[in-house]
mmCIF file of C-alpha atoms in Angstrom:
data_model
loop_
_atom_site.group_PDB
_atom_site.id
_atom_site.type_symbol
_atom_site.label_atom_id
_atom_site.label_comp_id
_atom_site.label_asym_id
_atom_site.label_seq_id
_atom_site.Cartn_x
_atom_site.Cartn_y
_atom_site.Cartn_z
ATOM 1 C CA MET A 1 24.646 10.430 14.531
ATOM 2 C CA ILE A 2 26.157 7.021 14.549
ATOM 3 C CA ARG A 3 29.635 7.008 16.403
ATOM 4 C CA LYS A 4 32.285 4.322 15.909
ATOM 5 C CA THR A 5 32.398 3.693 19.664
ATOM 6 C CA LEU A 6 29.052 1.836 19.616
ATOM 7 C CA PRO A 7 29.370 -1.827 20.340
ATOM 8 C CA ARG A 8 28.929 -4.613 17.947
ATOM 9 C CA SER A 9 25.577 -6.477 18.188
ATOM 10 C CA SER A 10 24.715 -9.914 17.112
ATOM 11 C CA HIS A 11 22.439 -10.462 13.952
ATOM 12 C CA LEU A 12 19.793 -12.089 16.229
ATOM 13 C CA GLN A 13 19.605 -9.274 18.591
ATOM 14 C CA ALA A 14 19.617 -6.801 15.529
ATOM 15 C CA LEU A 15 16.485 -8.489 14.155
ATOM 16 C CA TRP A 16 14.417 -8.559 17.296
ATOM 17 C CA TRP A 17 11.792 -6.195 16.218
ATOM 18 C CA GLN A 18 8.206 -5.701 15.598
ATOM 19 C CA LYS A 19 6.100 -3.334 13.280
ATOM 20 C CA ILE A 20 3.291 -1.150 14.626
ATOM 21 C CA ILE A 21 0.258 0.366 12.818
ATOM 22 C CA CYS A 22 -0.104 4.111 13.586
ATOM 23 C CA PRO A 23 -2.622 5.314 16.264
ATOM 24 C CA ALA A 24 -6.439 5.547 15.879
ATOM 25 C CA GLU A 25 -6.488 9.250 16.893
ATOM 26 C CA ASN A 26 -4.485 10.022 13.893
ATOM 27 C CA ARG A 27 -6.429 8.234 11.215
ATOM 28 C CA ILE A 28 -7.473 10.440 8.528
ATOM 29 C CA ARG A 29 -10.881 10.149 7.061
ATOM 30 C CA THR A 30 -11.210 8.552 3.690
ATOM 31 C CA HIS A 31 -11.719 12.067 1.965
ATOM 32 C CA SER A 32 -8.293 13.202 3.021
ATOM 33 C CA ALA A 33 -5.057 12.728 0.902
ATOM 34 C CA ILE A 34 -3.284 11.423 3.859
ATOM 35 C CA ALA A 35 -3.518 7.556 4.409
ATOM 36 C CA PRO A 36 -4.580 6.093 7.778
ATOM 37 C CA CYS A 37 -1.493 5.291 9.634
ATOM 38 C CA SER A 38 -2.113 2.892 12.395
ATOM 39 C CA ILE A 39 0.240 -0.112 12.436
ATOM 40 C CA TYR A 40 3.455 -1.115 13.926
ATOM 41 C CA ARG A 41 5.547 -4.036 13.059
ATOM 42 C CA ILE A 42 5.661 -5.417 16.598
ATOM 43 C CA LEU A 43 9.445 -5.588 16.850
ATOM 44 C CA SER A 44 9.462 -1.855 16.631
ATOM 45 C CA LEU A 45 8.119 -1.729 20.210
ATOM 46 C CA GLY A 46 11.228 -3.445 21.625
ATOM 47 C CA GLN A 47 14.076 -5.644 20.756
ATOM 48 C CA HIS A 48 15.349 -7.173 24.000
ATOM 49 C CA PRO A 49 14.509 -10.790 24.680
ATOM 50 C CA SER A 50 12.459 -9.672 27.750
ATOM 51 C CA HIS A 51 10.239 -7.603 25.507
ATOM 52 C CA HIS A 52 7.721 -10.396 25.044
ATOM 53 C CA LEU A 53 5.122 -10.547 22.156
ATOM 54 C CA ASP A 54 2.107 -10.122 24.232
ATOM 55 C CA HIS A 55 3.647 -7.360 26.321
ATOM 56 C CA LYS A 56 4.202 -5.375 23.120
ATOM 57 C CA ILE A 57 0.807 -6.004 21.684
ATOM 58 C CA GLN A 58 -0.753 -4.656 24.978
ATOM 59 C CA ALA A 59 1.539 -1.584 24.637
ATOM 60 C CA ALA A 60 0.446 -0.916 21.161
ATOM 61 C CA ALA A 61 -3.344 -1.106 22.122
ATOM 62 C CA GLU A 62 -2.869 1.057 25.037
ATOM 63 C CA ALA A 63 -1.189 3.760 22.933
ATOM 64 C CA GLY A 64 -4.117 3.702 20.635
ATOM 65 C CA TYR A 65 -2.719 1.933 17.646
ATOM 66 C CA LYS A 66 -5.129 -0.008 15.352
ATOM 67 C CA GLY A 67 -3.109 -2.910 14.312
ATOM 68 C CA ILE A 68 0.122 -4.759 14.190
ATOM 69 C CA GLU A 69 2.485 -6.849 11.890
ATOM 70 C CA ILE A 70 3.569 -10.065 13.435
ATOM 71 C CA VAL A 71 7.158 -11.436 13.047
ATOM 72 C CA TYR A 72 7.246 -15.217 12.558
ATOM 73 C CA PHE A 73 10.234 -15.816 14.989
ATOM 74 C CA GLU A 74 8.609 -13.775 17.669
ATOM 75 C CA LEU A 75 5.467 -15.734 17.285
ATOM 76 C CA GLU A 76 7.665 -18.954 17.312
ATOM 77 C CA ALA A 77 9.395 -17.697 20.591
ATOM 78 C CA PHE A 78 6.107 -16.929 22.251
ATOM 79 C CA SER A 79 4.739 -20.431 21.360
ATOM 80 C CA GLN A 80 7.797 -22.172 22.579
ATOM 81 C CA ALA A 81 7.565 -20.314 25.895
ATOM 82 C CA GLN A 82 3.981 -21.546 26.210
ATOM 83 C CA HIS A 83 4.968 -25.155 25.241
ATOM 84 C CA ILE A 84 2.414 -24.983 22.573
ATOM 85 C CA SER A 85 2.523 -25.378 18.658
ATOM 86 C CA ILE A 86 3.003 -22.236 16.534
ATOM 87 C CA LEU A 87 -0.393 -22.626 15.118
ATOM 88 C CA GLU A 88 -1.813 -22.688 18.798
ATOM 89 C CA GLY A 89 0.434 -19.787 19.373
ATOM 90 C CA ALA A 90 -1.079 -17.889 16.464
ATOM 91 C CA GLU A 91 -4.613 -18.573 17.702
ATOM 92 C CA LYS A 92 -3.641 -17.205 21.254
ATOM 93 C CA ILE A 93 -2.267 -13.955 19.609
ATOM 94 C CA ARG A 94 -5.267 -13.619 17.412
ATOM 95 C CA LEU A 95 -7.626 -13.839 20.203
ATOM 96 C CA ILE A 96 -5.459 -11.277 22.287
ATOM 97 C CA CYS A 97 -5.585 -8.846 19.396
ATOM 98 C CA GLN A 98 -9.309 -9.445 18.735
ATOM 99 C CA LYS A 99 -9.832 -8.510 22.543
ATOM 100 C CA LEU A 100 -7.825 -5.345 22.228
ATOM 101 C CA ASN A 101 -9.380 -4.489 18.773
ATOM 102 C CA LEU A 102 -6.145 -4.726 17.020
ATOM 103 C CA ASP A 103 -6.014 -5.810 13.445
ATOM 104 C CA ILE A 104 -3.121 -8.181 12.419
ATOM 105 C CA LEU A 105 -2.050 -6.784 8.981
ATOM 106 C CA SER A 106 0.754 -9.219 8.095
ATOM 107 C CA LEU A 107 2.923 -12.069 9.081
ATOM 108 C CA ALA A 108 6.645 -11.428 8.037
ATOM 109 C CA PRO A 109 9.177 -11.828 6.702
ATOM 110 C CA PHE A 110 9.079 -14.682 4.292
ATOM 111 C CA GLU A 111 12.567 -14.354 2.944
ATOM 112 C CA ASN A 112 14.672 -15.583 0.013
ATOM 113 C CA TYR A 113 11.876 -17.285 -1.481
ATOM 114 C CA GLU A 114 11.991 -16.249 -5.342
ATOM 115 C CA GLY A 115 14.905 -17.426 -7.417
ATOM 116 C CA ASP A 116 16.498 -19.309 -4.484
ATOM 117 C CA ARG A 117 18.483 -22.496 -5.480
ATOM 118 C CA SER A 118 17.017 -24.823 -3.032
ATOM 119 C CA PRO A 119 14.349 -27.156 -4.281
ATOM 120 C CA LEU A 120 11.257 -25.384 -5.215
ATOM 121 C CA SER A 121 9.136 -28.171 -3.596
ATOM 122 C CA ASP A 122 10.785 -27.461 -0.309
ATOM 123 C CA ARG A 123 10.062 -23.766 -0.506
ATOM 124 C CA LEU A 124 6.476 -24.273 -1.458
ATOM 125 C CA GLN A 125 5.934 -26.572 1.371
ATOM 126 C CA ASN A 126 7.485 -23.917 3.600
ATOM 127 C CA ALA A 127 5.194 -21.321 2.114
ATOM 128 C CA ARG A 128 2.194 -23.417 2.890
ATOM 129 C CA HIS A 129 3.145 -23.655 6.474
ATOM 130 C CA TRP A 130 3.604 -19.842 6.768
ATOM 131 C CA ILE A 131 0.428 -19.147 4.927
ATOM 132 C CA SER A 132 -1.508 -21.480 7.267
ATOM 133 C CA VAL A 133 -0.082 -19.543 10.147
ATOM 134 C CA ALA A 134 -1.191 -16.301 8.523
ATOM 135 C CA ARG A 135 -4.674 -17.620 8.187
ATOM 136 C CA VAL A 136 -4.998 -18.658 11.948
ATOM 137 C CA LEU A 137 -3.742 -15.259 12.749
ATOM 138 C CA ASN A 138 -6.406 -13.746 10.350
ATOM 139 C CA ALA A 139 -3.477 -11.700 8.811
ATOM 140 C CA SER A 140 -4.340 -10.028 5.401
ATOM 141 C CA TYR A 141 -0.864 -10.319 4.126
ATOM 142 C CA LEU A 142 2.262 -12.522 3.869
ATOM 143 C CA GLN A 143 4.996 -10.030 3.531
ATOM 144 C CA VAL A 144 7.832 -11.184 1.068
ATOM 145 C CA PRO A 145 11.039 -9.290 0.856
ATOM 146 C CA SER A 146 13.055 -9.595 -2.460
ATOM 147 C CA ASN A 147 15.724 -12.272 -2.470
ATOM 148 C CA TYR A 148 19.182 -10.909 -1.198
ATOM 149 C CA LYS A 149 21.234 -14.101 -1.479
ATOM 150 C CA LEU A 150 24.159 -13.416 -3.895
ATOM 151 C CA ASP A 151 23.712 -16.735 -5.789
ATOM 152 C CA ALA A 152 19.856 -15.978 -6.343
ATOM 153 C CA ILE A 153 18.489 -16.786 -9.720
ATOM 154 C CA GLY A 154 17.754 -13.511 -11.709
ATOM 155 C CA ASP A 155 15.769 -14.978 -14.620
ATOM 156 C CA LYS A 156 12.316 -13.091 -14.552
ATOM 157 C CA ASP A 157 10.392 -16.048 -16.159
ATOM 158 C CA VAL A 158 11.543 -18.307 -13.344
ATOM 159 C CA VAL A 159 11.051 -15.658 -10.476
ATOM 160 C CA ILE A 160 7.595 -14.689 -11.787
ATOM 161 C CA SER A 161 6.581 -18.302 -12.158
ATOM 162 C CA GLU A 162 7.620 -19.011 -8.554
ATOM 163 C CA LEU A 163 5.732 -15.920 -7.287
ATOM 164 C CA LYS A 164 2.684 -16.960 -9.185
ATOM 165 C CA GLN A 165 2.675 -20.362 -7.363
ATOM 166 C CA LEU A 166 3.164 -18.578 -3.931
ATOM 167 C CA ALA A 167 0.107 -16.230 -4.638
ATOM 168 C CA ASP A 168 -1.977 -19.222 -5.727
ATOM 169 C CA ILE A 169 -1.293 -20.993 -2.326
ATOM 170 C CA GLY A 170 -2.507 -17.786 -0.674
ATOM 171 C CA SER A 171 -5.666 -17.873 -2.660
ATOM 172 C CA ALA A 172 -6.344 -21.466 -2.560
ATOM 173 C CA GLU A 173 -8.278 -21.498 0.648
ATOM 174 C CA GLN A 174 -10.410 -18.918 2.672
ATOM 175 C CA PRO A 175 -9.630 -16.537 3.910
ATOM 176 C CA VAL A 176 -7.250 -15.490 1.163
ATOM 177 C CA VAL A 177 -3.806 -14.391 2.159
ATOM 178 C CA SER A 178 -2.354 -11.788 -0.176
ATOM 179 C CA ILE A 179 1.284 -11.537 -0.847
ATOM 180 C CA ALA A 180 2.904 -8.173 -0.218
ATOM 181 C CA TYR A 181 6.101 -8.108 -2.111
ATOM 182 C CA GLU A 182 8.766 -5.601 -0.849
ATOM 183 C CA TYR A 183 11.921 -4.543 -2.829
ATOM 184 C CA LEU A 184 14.977 -4.385 -0.526
ATOM 185 C CA SER A 185 17.653 -1.783 -1.430
ATOM 186 C CA TRP A 186 20.121 -4.575 -0.993
ATOM 187 C CA GLY A 187 18.147 -7.124 -3.008
ATOM 188 C CA THR A 188 20.231 -9.144 -5.420
ATOM 189 C CA HIS A 189 18.075 -8.782 -8.625
ATOM 190 C CA CYS A 190 14.993 -6.593 -7.237
ATOM 191 C CA SER A 191 16.237 -3.429 -5.405
ATOM 192 C CA THR A 192 13.858 -0.875 -7.004
ATOM 193 C CA TRP A 193 10.067 -0.375 -7.009
ATOM 194 C CA GLU A 194 10.286 -0.563 -10.913
ATOM 195 C CA VAL A 195 11.512 -4.217 -10.820
ATOM 196 C CA ALA A 196 9.267 -4.946 -8.083
ATOM 197 C CA LEU A 197 6.210 -3.545 -10.100
ATOM 198 C CA GLN A 198 7.430 -5.588 -13.099
ATOM 199 C CA TYR A 199 7.046 -8.813 -10.896
ATOM 200 C CA VAL A 200 3.758 -7.697 -9.757
ATOM 201 C CA ASN A 201 2.382 -7.204 -13.279
ATOM 202 C CA GLY A 202 3.938 -10.430 -14.409
ATOM 203 C CA VAL A 203 2.269 -12.482 -11.647
ATOM 204 C CA ASP A 204 -1.036 -10.798 -12.426
ATOM 205 C CA ARG A 205 -2.789 -11.934 -9.413
ATOM 206 C CA PRO A 206 -5.246 -9.872 -7.355
ATOM 207 C CA ASN A 207 -3.603 -11.180 -4.189
ATOM 208 C CA PHE A 208 -0.189 -10.160 -5.316
ATOM 209 C CA GLY A 209 1.023 -6.562 -4.828
ATOM 210 C CA LEU A 210 3.441 -4.037 -3.388
ATOM 211 C CA CYS A 211 4.781 -3.410 0.149
ATOM 212 C CA LEU A 212 6.657 -0.178 -0.114
ATOM 213 C CA ASP A 213 9.275 1.085 2.485
ATOM 214 C CA THR A 214 10.823 4.440 2.600
ATOM 215 C CA PHE A 215 14.114 3.316 3.976
ATOM 216 C CA HIS A 216 14.662 1.132 0.774
ATOM 217 C CA GLU A 217 13.840 4.028 -1.554
ATOM 218 C CA ALA A 218 16.119 6.396 0.235
ATOM 219 C CA THR A 219 19.136 4.151 0.843
ATOM 220 C CA LYS A 220 19.045 3.110 -2.794
ATOM 221 C CA LEU A 221 18.892 6.472 -4.539
ATOM 222 C CA TRP A 222 19.696 9.180 -1.920
ATOM 223 C CA ALA A 223 21.586 8.112 1.275
ATOM 224 C CA ASP A 224 25.289 6.920 1.135
ATOM 225 C CA PRO A 225 26.649 5.622 4.376
ATOM 226 C CA PHE A 226 30.266 5.838 2.974
ATOM 227 C CA ALA A 227 29.983 9.633 2.122
ATOM 228 C CA SER A 228 30.862 12.330 4.580
ATOM 229 C CA SER A 229 27.814 14.157 3.287
ATOM 230 C CA GLY A 230 25.606 11.089 3.822
ATOM 231 C CA ARG A 231 24.340 11.360 0.327
ATOM 232 C CA PHE A 232 25.000 10.164 -3.214
ATOM 233 C CA PRO A 233 26.239 12.690 -5.917
ATOM 234 C CA ASP A 234 23.079 14.069 -7.615
ATOM 235 C CA SER A 235 20.945 12.404 -4.924
ATOM 236 C CA ASP A 236 18.072 14.902 -5.183
ATOM 237 C CA ARG A 237 17.712 14.426 -8.944
ATOM 238 C CA SER A 238 17.836 10.635 -8.707
ATOM 239 C CA LEU A 239 15.118 10.598 -5.997
ATOM 240 C CA ARG A 240 12.991 13.138 -7.708
ATOM 241 C CA GLU A 241 13.032 11.375 -10.921
ATOM 242 C CA SER A 242 12.149 8.007 -9.285
ATOM 243 C CA LEU A 243 9.191 9.499 -7.384
ATOM 244 C CA ASN A 244 7.934 11.296 -10.576
ATOM 245 C CA ARG A 245 8.010 7.952 -12.512
ATOM 246 C CA PHE A 246 6.325 6.254 -9.521
ATOM 247 C CA VAL A 247 3.375 8.748 -9.599
ATOM 248 C CA SER A 248 3.127 8.466 -13.247
ATOM 249 C CA THR A 249 3.235 4.789 -13.621
ATOM 250 C CA CYS A 250 2.355 2.855 -10.390
ATOM 251 C CA PRO A 251 -1.236 2.030 -10.129
ATOM 252 C CA VAL A 252 -2.542 2.716 -6.566
ATOM 253 C CA GLU A 253 -4.344 -0.650 -6.441
ATOM 254 C CA LYS A 254 -0.988 -2.445 -6.658
ATOM 255 C CA ILE A 255 0.025 -0.912 -3.466
ATOM 256 C CA PHE A 256 -0.982 -3.150 -0.434
ATOM 257 C CA PHE A 257 0.681 -1.170 2.243
ATOM 258 C CA ILE A 258 3.429 1.283 2.988
ATOM 259 C CA GLN A 259 6.250 1.040 5.645
ATOM 260 C CA LEU A 260 7.668 4.212 7.076
ATOM 261 C CA SER A 261 11.282 4.182 8.623
ATOM 262 C CA ASP A 262 14.163 6.735 8.624
ATOM 263 C CA GLY A 263 17.869 6.253 8.954
ATOM 264 C CA GLU A 264 20.584 7.562 11.288
ATOM 265 C CA ARG A 265 23.547 9.204 9.650
ATOM 266 C CA PHE A 266 26.995 7.634 10.053
ATOM 267 C CA ASP A 267 29.506 10.108 11.656
ATOM 268 C CA PRO A 268 32.257 9.393 10.713
ATOM 269 C CA PRO A 269 31.293 7.523 7.442
ATOM 270 C CA PHE A 270 30.769 3.819 7.414
ATOM 271 C CA SER A 271 33.906 1.832 6.646
ATOM 272 C CA LYS A 272 35.621 -1.516 7.153
ATOM 273 C CA GLY A 273 36.807 -0.236 10.557
ATOM 274 C CA HIS A 274 33.406 0.324 11.833
ATOM 275 C CA PRO A 275 32.437 -1.986 14.640
ATOM 276 C CA TRP A 276 29.198 -2.993 12.813
ATOM 277 C CA TYR A 277 31.182 -3.987 9.666
ATOM 278 C CA VAL A 278 30.437 -7.555 8.502
ATOM 279 C CA GLN A 279 32.522 -8.828 5.460
ATOM 280 C CA GLY A 280 30.290 -9.578 2.525
ATOM 281 C CA GLU A 281 27.051 -7.978 4.152
ATOM 282 C CA ALA A 282 25.634 -5.148 2.189
ATOM 283 C CA PRO A 283 26.038 -1.856 3.935
ATOM 284 C CA GLN A 284 22.451 -0.990 3.705
ATOM 285 C CA PHE A 285 21.583 -4.289 5.507
ATOM 286 C CA THR A 286 24.021 -3.464 8.190
ATOM 287 C CA TRP A 287 22.554 0.082 8.497
ATOM 288 C CA SER A 288 18.995 -1.330 8.581
ATOM 289 C CA LYS A 289 19.804 -3.699 11.482
ATOM 290 C CA HIS A 290 21.253 -1.127 13.755
ATOM 291 C CA ALA A 291 20.223 2.493 13.059
ATOM 292 C CA ARG A 292 16.776 2.588 11.372
ATOM 293 C CA LEU A 293 14.619 5.083 13.258
ATOM 294 C CA PHE A 294 11.072 6.180 13.357
ATOM 295 C CA PRO A 295 10.328 8.854 10.835
ATOM 296 C CA LEU A 296 11.825 12.305 11.385
ATOM 297 C CA GLU A 297 13.405 11.508 14.615
ATOM 298 C CA HIS A 298 15.980 14.291 14.143
ATOM 299 C CA ASP A 299 17.093 14.121 17.727
ATOM 300 C CA HIS A 300 18.527 10.637 17.158
ATOM 301 C CA GLY A 301 20.195 11.676 13.889
ATOM 302 C CA ALA A 302 17.519 10.797 11.331
ATOM 303 C CA TYR A 303 18.087 12.617 8.160
ATOM 304 C CA LEU A 304 16.532 10.782 5.212
ATOM 305 C CA PRO A 305 14.107 12.564 2.898
ATOM 306 C CA ILE A 306 10.942 10.683 4.295
ATOM 307 C CA THR A 307 8.494 13.474 3.934
ATOM 308 C CA GLU A 308 9.228 13.734 0.265
ATOM 309 C CA ILE A 309 8.913 10.052 -0.373
ATOM 310 C CA ALA A 310 5.607 9.896 1.674
ATOM 311 C CA GLU A 311 4.128 12.718 -0.365
ATOM 312 C CA ALA A 312 4.681 10.920 -3.514
ATOM 313 C CA TRP A 313 3.726 7.499 -2.312
ATOM 314 C CA ILE A 314 0.569 8.708 -0.399
ATOM 315 C CA HIS A 315 -0.614 11.917 -1.970
ATOM 316 C CA GLY A 316 0.878 11.362 -5.440
ATOM 317 C CA VAL A 317 -1.200 8.353 -6.225
ATOM 318 C CA GLY A 318 -4.079 8.862 -3.705
ATOM 319 C CA PHE A 319 -3.246 5.933 -1.517
ATOM 320 C CA LYS A 320 -5.519 5.402 1.400
ATOM 321 C CA GLY A 321 -4.543 2.200 2.812
ATOM 322 C CA TRP A 322 -2.492 0.995 5.790
ATOM 323 C CA VAL A 323 0.885 2.711 6.714
ATOM 324 C CA SER A 324 3.204 0.781 9.027
ATOM 325 C CA MET A 325 6.362 1.726 10.926
ATOM 326 C CA GLU A 326 9.281 -0.689 10.791
ATOM 327 C CA ILE A 327 12.088 0.256 13.230
ATOM 328 C CA PHE A 328 15.399 -1.461 13.892
ATOM 329 C CA ASP A 329 17.045 0.741 16.567
ATOM 330 C CA ARG A 330 19.796 -0.563 18.785
ATOM 331 C CA ARG A 331 18.567 1.555 21.625
ATOM 332 C CA MET A 332 15.525 -0.879 21.905
ATOM 333 C CA ARG A 333 17.816 -3.734 22.668
ATOM 334 C CA ASP A 334 18.148 -2.250 26.189
ATOM 335 C CA ARG A 335 16.053 -4.031 28.595
ATOM 336 C CA ARG A 336 15.378 -0.491 30.179
ATOM 337 C CA THR A 337 13.786 0.779 26.878
ATOM 338 C CA GLN A 338 10.232 -0.524 27.504
ATOM 339 C CA PRO A 339 7.746 -1.152 24.690
ATOM 340 C CA GLU A 340 5.498 1.670 26.148
ATOM 341 C CA THR A 341 8.394 4.286 25.540
ATOM 342 C CA ALA A 342 8.758 2.968 21.922
ATOM 343 C CA ALA A 343 5.085 3.227 21.497
ATOM 344 C CA MET A 344 5.260 7.038 22.431
ATOM 345 C CA ARG A 345 8.281 7.529 19.928
ATOM 346 C CA GLY A 346 5.972 6.165 17.271
ATOM 347 C CA LEU A 347 3.176 8.479 18.271
ATOM 348 C CA ARG A 348 5.546 11.629 18.174
ATOM 349 C CA SER A 349 6.940 10.525 14.766
ATOM 350 C CA TRP A 350 3.602 9.991 13.231
ATOM 351 C CA ARG A 351 2.268 13.331 14.526
ATOM 352 C CA THR A 352 5.405 15.169 13.184
ATOM 353 C CA LEU A 353 5.055 13.552 9.838
ATOM 354 C CA ARG A 354 1.307 14.139 9.582
ATOM 355 C CA ARG A 355 2.079 17.927 10.267
ATOM 356 C CA GLU A 356 4.558 17.743 7.432
ATOM 357 C CA LEU A 357 1.948 16.315 5.059
ATOM 358 C CA GLU A 358 -1.133 18.154 6.120
ATOM 359 C CA PRO A 359 -0.474 21.372 4.076
ATOM 360 C CA VAL A 360 -0.178 19.109 0.933
ATOM 361 C CA SER A 361 -3.282 17.251 1.929
ATOM 362 C CA LYS A 362 -5.264 20.438 2.238
ATOM 363 C CA CYS A 363 -3.920 21.663 -1.086
ATOM 364 C CA ALA A 364 -4.938 18.472 -2.794
ATOM 365 C CA THR A 365 -8.409 18.341 -1.293
ATOM 366 C CA ALA A 366 -8.970 21.936 -2.279
ATOM 367 C CA ILE A 367 -7.658 21.760 -6.019
ATOM 368 C CA GLY A 368 -6.969 18.271 -6.880
ATOM 369 C CA ASN A 369 -3.841 17.331 -8.637
ATOM 370 C CA THR A 370 -2.699 20.825 -9.325
ATOM 371 C CA CYS A 371 -0.547 21.352 -6.082
ATOM 372 C CA SER A 372 2.950 21.255 -7.855
ATOM 373 C CA LYS A 373 3.831 24.800 -7.102
ATOM 374 C CA HIS A 374 3.001 24.433 -3.548
ATOM 375 C CA LEU A 375 4.902 21.152 -3.266
ATOM 376 C CA THR A 376 7.974 22.724 -5.019
ATOM 377 C CA LYS A 377 7.953 25.831 -2.877
ATOM 378 C CA SER A 378 7.351 24.169 0.551
ATOM 379 C CA LYS A 379 9.218 20.881 0.144
ATOM 380 C CA GLY A 380 12.154 21.253 -2.218
ATOM 381 C CA PRO A 381 12.586 19.775 -5.658
ATOM 382 C CA PHE A 382 11.925 16.164 -4.929
ATOM 383 C CA TYR A 383 8.333 15.369 -6.367
ATOM 384 C CA ARG A 384 5.654 17.239 -8.116
ATOM 385 C CA ASN A 385 2.303 15.688 -8.747
ATOM 386 C CA SER A 386 1.633 17.335 -12.078
ATOM 387 C CA PRO A 387 3.925 18.174 -15.020
ATOM 388 C CA GLN A 388 5.435 21.633 -15.129
#
């Protein structure tokens, strides 16, 4: 659990992260109901400045992971240290990953694009640069979080028009770079999967789809950092209804990839007196920067209903694509916490989650979409994949 005695950390340190894609030995065959989890966002393997990009990539490969997500500013730091351009740095990283048999899933995060009040021409020019970097990396996706600036424009016609232009830049040249749009629980106008799906349907481009993250679903509907219980009133019902709507209405082809992360419970509850408190910053953002754990790391205070969300997002719609882990854990800012240690934490986490999901997978494989009684009995009243 999170204690008030923990030191404040700078925003830059908090964001020194990386995603990983889960290990090859745990990839489930395509006939299974469990998706292949084999990616890390590479910051998830270390957040100290001494944890260099190439070191973390090597650690991911040695642990058996099948791919990574690259964070732009880490690539920028790697390139600057090599005294080369970022495009040259991207080429080096692509070759390193190719040698290690690692896929590069995405370049991230292209933040605060849609509905921003800066000139659209400037944002489009920046987008062309990012997408050119993604192409050199041979990354499948540019990951775009929902805008969280307080003055962001919320007009859906404006937002969808700007996102269409972004998608069209991604498809203008080969290889096509797809846009994976992620709702943030602290997004100003898009903080739920329903709104994100409205944007996806409005853009109506084959290279524009969803990036789903368990942390955002849980902290939007279920987890309250200000409550002594750690939960919103009627949190189970709110989450259950959201997951049921998701299974009923979200086309699986609109889901590009899924990110898994858990959250550490605040004890005592979060408040203005907490050392992490920042005036004007969304509490979920603060939480995300400091105490976002690998799934089901209960020994570190993880308590979010990750298994229930994963059941719906993976089993409920039959998703079989990439699953990534995105972690922002203050422990990884310690020089002594090496990327190899983080990689093993990720392995343990995925194996634990896989054990949680496997009974549902067997049920789904055996009798199709008629497992609601099994789910209700074994996992609680969060999600059912057929009406009762």
